[in-house]
Amino acid sequence: MVQAESQVFALVDVNNFYVSCERAFNPGLRGKPVVVLSNNDGCAVARSSEVKALGVAMGAPWFMLKDLAKQHGIIALSSNYTLYGDMSNRVMEILRTFSPNVEVYSIDESFVSLNGMDAMWQQRAQLGQKIRKQVLQWTALPVCVGISTSKTLAKMANHIAKKQPRFQGVCDLTSLAPADVDTILAGIDVGEVWGVGRRISEKLRAMGINTVQDLRTASPKGLRQHFGVVMERTCEELRGVSCMGLQEVAPARQEIISSKSFGELVFEFSELEEAVSQYMTRAAEKLRGQQSYCNSVNVFIHTDPFRLKDRQYSRSITVPMQDPSNDTRDLVRAAIMGLKRIYRPGYKYKKAGVVLMGLSRESTKQGTLFEESWNMQTSAAVMGALDALNKRFGRDTVKIASAASSARWTAKFENKTPHYTTDWGQLPTAFAR
DNA sequence: TCTGGGGTCCTAGGACCC
DNA sequence: TCTGGGGTCCTAGGACCC
């Protein structure tokens, strides 16, 4: 009898990523308090450990830190995302030499599958150390490694590896005695759990759930009642039951956003028009990069909510495309059309942006073809697709969410887990054209 | 004149993540 | 004076359609 093999994930995360990148190229910054600032040098988006120790929060506005900075000699750098992206790729390539199964989760962290690699716990921790050494040697970036049987626990292990020096940067929860794991998790605030933010941790605390261990031993079904299916899954994951697989190929984005705050307040339509055209050009490049077409364009503008004395204005609008398109000119035209509808003179605008929505892989031509057959056999096709999907996934678990606007059926599971989509060509032949 | 239920799309906003 | 940008998922109300 073959035992179902349990999953093992490592989460590899670069410490203070942006700051570490800067230090890799300027060793003079090592050991000094350093922050990297956002666009327009607005907020601190990365902090060295020295700066974190001073109590500077992520996203703290730089102008509020000026005094503290002077006092402690904090060095502030403008961000250089090209550099960070390049360094990120180098780290991920190194990780792929350790395991073929890597999910790049964000610019500075990856999940690495250790399934079937090393059954011996000593070797797992050693493997973690080997990864650290290799990355440091080849990129000069420090990383920590967390290892466990679910992604949520691997994230937690990574947190422990960072905070508790005795682990020396690698925490393998699978090698610890269960009682030790309980003790460690009982000492960590529930807000540190992946997926538990400020508001949810407040609610949890009101229910007497204060630590990670409290959450872990709470009833998953009870949590579902209060917080929904996502929280239930988090709880199961904390118990070591893997509910989230490795996503090795990044799925195509469902939306593409391009937006930016202005360095100076903007009044005129023409200025907004120029900004929106520019953002759309960038968004359209990303759209073509993932080989998608877009069927509607959202534009938004708003004033500065921090200027309490100013009259505030915030609007957005969605403009449908005549046909799904990835042509910059079409998309810019639609965006400007929307902008004209929502622009009001007399306000001090601080931010504008565009969102590409309704993304699909289908070209215009296929969409048109589909609509012809759609018109002829609407109800039979819908019922057929529904039946086929319900047979496949169980009675009444699937409903058709939308079908008319593209050449693609989209079905949604009732429990709101990820979309299942199928192309016309995959439907049972009885219902195909 | 009174009354309905199903559905989609849009706008807006909240919560979370990095 | 000075407060990021890019994502996902979820909810709710109103307009509009049949």
mmCIF file of N, CA, C and O (backbone and C1' of nucleotides) in Angstrom, chain A residues 106 108-109 155 195 197 199-200 316-318 401, chain B residues 7-18:
data_model
loop_
_atom_site.group_PDB
_atom_site.id
_atom_site.type_symbol
_atom_site.label_atom_id
_atom_site.label_comp_id
_atom_site.label_asym_id
_atom_site.label_seq_id
_atom_site.Cartn_x
_atom_site.Cartn_y
_atom_site.Cartn_z
ATOM 1 N N SER A 106 6.569 36.412 -4.861
ATOM 2 C CA SER A 106 6.655 37.872 -4.972
ATOM 3 C C SER A 106 8.089 38.213 -5.362
ATOM 4 O O SER A 106 8.900 37.310 -5.559
ATOM 5 N N ASP A 108 10.517 39.085 -3.761
ATOM 6 C CA ASP A 108 11.601 38.665 -2.863
ATOM 7 C C ASP A 108 11.357 37.330 -2.174
ATOM 8 O O ASP A 108 12.076 36.986 -1.255
ATOM 9 N N GLU A 109 10.333 36.588 -2.586
ATOM 10 C CA GLU A 109 10.150 35.290 -1.925
ATOM 11 C C GLU A 109 9.599 34.223 -2.864
ATOM 12 O O GLU A 109 8.851 34.521 -3.793
ATOM 13 N N LYS A 155 5.520 29.747 5.781
ATOM 14 C CA LYS A 155 5.637 31.180 6.012
ATOM 15 C C LYS A 155 5.914 31.442 7.496
ATOM 16 O O LYS A 155 6.752 32.271 7.840
ATOM 17 N N GLY A 195 -2.417 35.878 5.980
ATOM 18 C CA GLY A 195 -3.849 35.985 5.721
ATOM 19 C C GLY A 195 -4.630 36.588 6.884
ATOM 20 O O GLY A 195 -5.809 36.862 6.762
ATOM 21 N N GLY A 197 -4.826 39.834 8.908
ATOM 22 C CA GLY A 197 -4.368 41.224 8.969
ATOM 23 C C GLY A 197 -4.871 41.909 10.220
ATOM 24 O O GLY A 197 -5.271 41.269 11.190
ATOM 25 N N ARG A 199 -7.584 43.903 10.890
ATOM 26 C CA ARG A 199 -8.984 43.814 11.288
ATOM 27 C C ARG A 199 -9.357 42.431 11.789
ATOM 28 O O ARG A 199 -10.038 42.277 12.805
ATOM 29 N N ILE A 200 -8.885 41.419 11.076
ATOM 30 C CA ILE A 200 -9.242 40.053 11.475
ATOM 31 C C ILE A 200 -8.583 39.692 12.800
ATOM 32 O O ILE A 200 -9.209 39.044 13.646
ATOM 33 N N SER A 316 -14.578 56.949 -10.671
ATOM 34 C CA SER A 316 -14.008 55.987 -11.614
ATOM 35 C C SER A 316 -15.099 55.634 -12.605
ATOM 36 O O SER A 316 -16.285 55.840 -12.338
ATOM 37 N N ILE A 317 -14.686 55.116 -13.726
ATOM 38 C CA ILE A 317 -15.670 54.723 -14.733
ATOM 39 C C ILE A 317 -15.106 53.576 -15.551
ATOM 40 O O ILE A 317 -13.895 53.498 -15.762
ATOM 41 N N THR A 318 -15.998 52.691 -15.949
ATOM 42 C CA THR A 318 -15.579 51.570 -16.788
ATOM 43 C C THR A 318 -16.119 51.764 -18.194
ATOM 44 O O THR A 318 -17.313 51.968 -18.367
ATOM 45 N N ALA A 401 -21.215 31.795 -14.878
ATOM 46 C CA ALA A 401 -21.174 33.183 -14.434
ATOM 47 C C ALA A 401 -21.356 34.140 -15.605
ATOM 48 O O ALA A 401 -22.041 35.136 -15.507
ATOM 49 P P DG B 7 -30.557 33.521 -10.701
ATOM 50 O "O5'" DG B 7 -29.954 34.616 -11.670
ATOM 51 C "C5'" DG B 7 -29.915 34.374 -13.068
ATOM 52 C "C4'" DG B 7 -29.595 35.663 -13.781
ATOM 53 C "C3'" DG B 7 -28.262 36.290 -13.363
ATOM 54 O "O3'" DG B 7 -27.222 35.808 -14.190
ATOM 55 C "C1'" DG B 7 -29.999 37.922 -13.709
ATOM 56 P P DT B 8 -25.730 36.306 -13.924
ATOM 57 O "O5'" DT B 8 -25.668 37.712 -14.654
ATOM 58 C "C5'" DT B 8 -25.983 37.808 -16.047
ATOM 59 C "C4'" DT B 8 -25.703 39.227 -16.494
ATOM 60 C "C3'" DT B 8 -24.278 39.672 -16.174
ATOM 61 O "O3'" DT B 8 -23.705 40.304 -17.303
ATOM 62 C "C1'" DT B 8 -25.840 41.166 -15.194
ATOM 63 P P DC B 9 -22.183 40.660 -17.300
ATOM 64 O "O5'" DC B 9 -22.203 42.214 -16.983
ATOM 65 C "C5'" DC B 9 -23.028 43.085 -17.779
ATOM 66 C "C4'" DC B 9 -22.962 44.463 -17.178
ATOM 67 C "C3'" DC B 9 -21.557 44.870 -16.748
ATOM 68 O "O3'" DC B 9 -21.257 46.140 -17.296
ATOM 69 C "C1'" DC B 9 -23.088 45.171 -14.966
ATOM 70 P P DC B 10 -19.794 46.730 -17.139
ATOM 71 O "O5'" DC B 10 -20.023 47.851 -16.043
ATOM 72 C "C5'" DC B 10 -21.001 48.853 -16.264
ATOM 73 C "C4'" DC B 10 -21.186 49.633 -14.989
ATOM 74 C "C3'" DC B 10 -19.868 50.136 -14.389
ATOM 75 O "O3'" DC B 10 -19.903 51.548 -14.349
ATOM 76 C "C1'" DC B 10 -21.237 49.094 -12.729
ATOM 77 P P DT B 11 -18.635 52.371 -13.904
ATOM 78 O "O5'" DT B 11 -18.857 52.578 -12.341
ATOM 79 C "C5'" DT B 11 -19.973 53.338 -11.901
ATOM 80 C "C4'" DT B 11 -19.990 53.312 -10.393
ATOM 81 C "C3'" DT B 11 -18.670 53.736 -9.756
ATOM 82 O "O3'" DT B 11 -18.941 54.852 -8.924
ATOM 83 C "C1'" DT B 11 -19.483 51.698 -8.802
ATOM 84 P P DA B 12 -17.765 55.608 -8.218
ATOM 85 O "O5'" DA B 12 -17.691 54.880 -6.810
ATOM 86 C "C5'" DA B 12 -18.881 54.698 -6.042
ATOM 87 C "C4'" DA B 12 -18.549 53.848 -4.844
ATOM 88 C "C3'" DA B 12 -17.136 54.100 -4.293
ATOM 89 O "O3'" DA B 12 -17.261 54.666 -3.003
ATOM 90 C "C1'" DA B 12 -17.642 51.770 -4.428
ATOM 91 P P DG B 13 -16.012 55.114 -2.159
ATOM 92 O "O5'" DG B 13 -15.763 53.868 -1.202
ATOM 93 C "C5'" DG B 13 -16.877 53.247 -0.553
ATOM 94 C "C4'" DG B 13 -16.431 51.930 0.011
ATOM 95 C "C3'" DG B 13 -15.026 51.979 0.643
ATOM 96 O "O3'" DG B 13 -15.117 51.470 1.954
ATOM 97 C "C1'" DG B 13 -15.254 50.112 -0.759
ATOM 98 P P DG B 14 -13.933 51.693 2.981
ATOM 99 O "O5'" DG B 14 -13.825 50.243 3.641
ATOM 100 C "C5'" DG B 14 -14.995 49.438 3.796
ATOM 101 C "C4'" DG B 14 -14.567 47.996 3.964
ATOM 102 C "C3'" DG B 14 -13.236 47.849 4.689
ATOM 103 O "O3'" DG B 14 -13.349 46.804 5.641
ATOM 104 C "C1'" DG B 14 -13.138 46.747 2.599
ATOM 105 P P DA B 15 -12.264 46.752 6.837
ATOM 106 O "O5'" DA B 15 -11.342 45.534 6.400
ATOM 107 C "C5'" DA B 15 -11.852 44.215 6.458
ATOM 108 C "C4'" DA B 15 -10.944 43.333 5.664
ATOM 109 C "C3'" DA B 15 -9.461 43.507 6.023
ATOM 110 O "O3'" DA B 15 -9.038 42.495 6.938
ATOM 111 C "C1'" DA B 15 -9.852 43.247 3.666
ATOM 112 P P DC B 16 -7.571 42.550 7.561
ATOM 113 O "O5'" DC B 16 -6.678 41.885 6.419
ATOM 114 C "C5'" DC B 16 -6.819 40.511 6.132
ATOM 115 C "C4'" DC B 16 -6.129 40.204 4.830
ATOM 116 C "C3'" DC B 16 -4.647 40.578 4.793
ATOM 117 O "O3'" DC B 16 -3.860 39.566 5.393
ATOM 118 C "C1'" DC B 16 -5.748 41.018 2.715
ATOM 119 P P DC B 17 -2.303 39.857 5.651
ATOM 120 O "O5'" DC B 17 -1.655 39.784 4.205
ATOM 121 C "C5'" DC B 17 -1.622 38.549 3.514
ATOM 122 C "C4'" DC B 17 -0.972 38.762 2.172
ATOM 123 C "C3'" DC B 17 0.354 39.515 2.246
ATOM 124 O "O3'" DC B 17 1.396 38.613 2.558
ATOM 125 C "C1'" DC B 17 -0.971 40.294 0.423
ATOM 126 P P DC B 18 2.776 39.147 3.064
ATOM 127 O "O5'" DC B 18 3.467 39.792 1.786
ATOM 128 C "C5'" DC B 18 3.886 38.956 0.719
ATOM 129 C "C4'" DC B 18 4.350 39.845 -0.400
ATOM 130 C "C3'" DC B 18 5.462 40.793 0.020
ATOM 131 O "O3'" DC B 18 6.720 40.182 -0.244
ATOM 132 C "C1'" DC B 18 3.787 41.943 -1.248
#
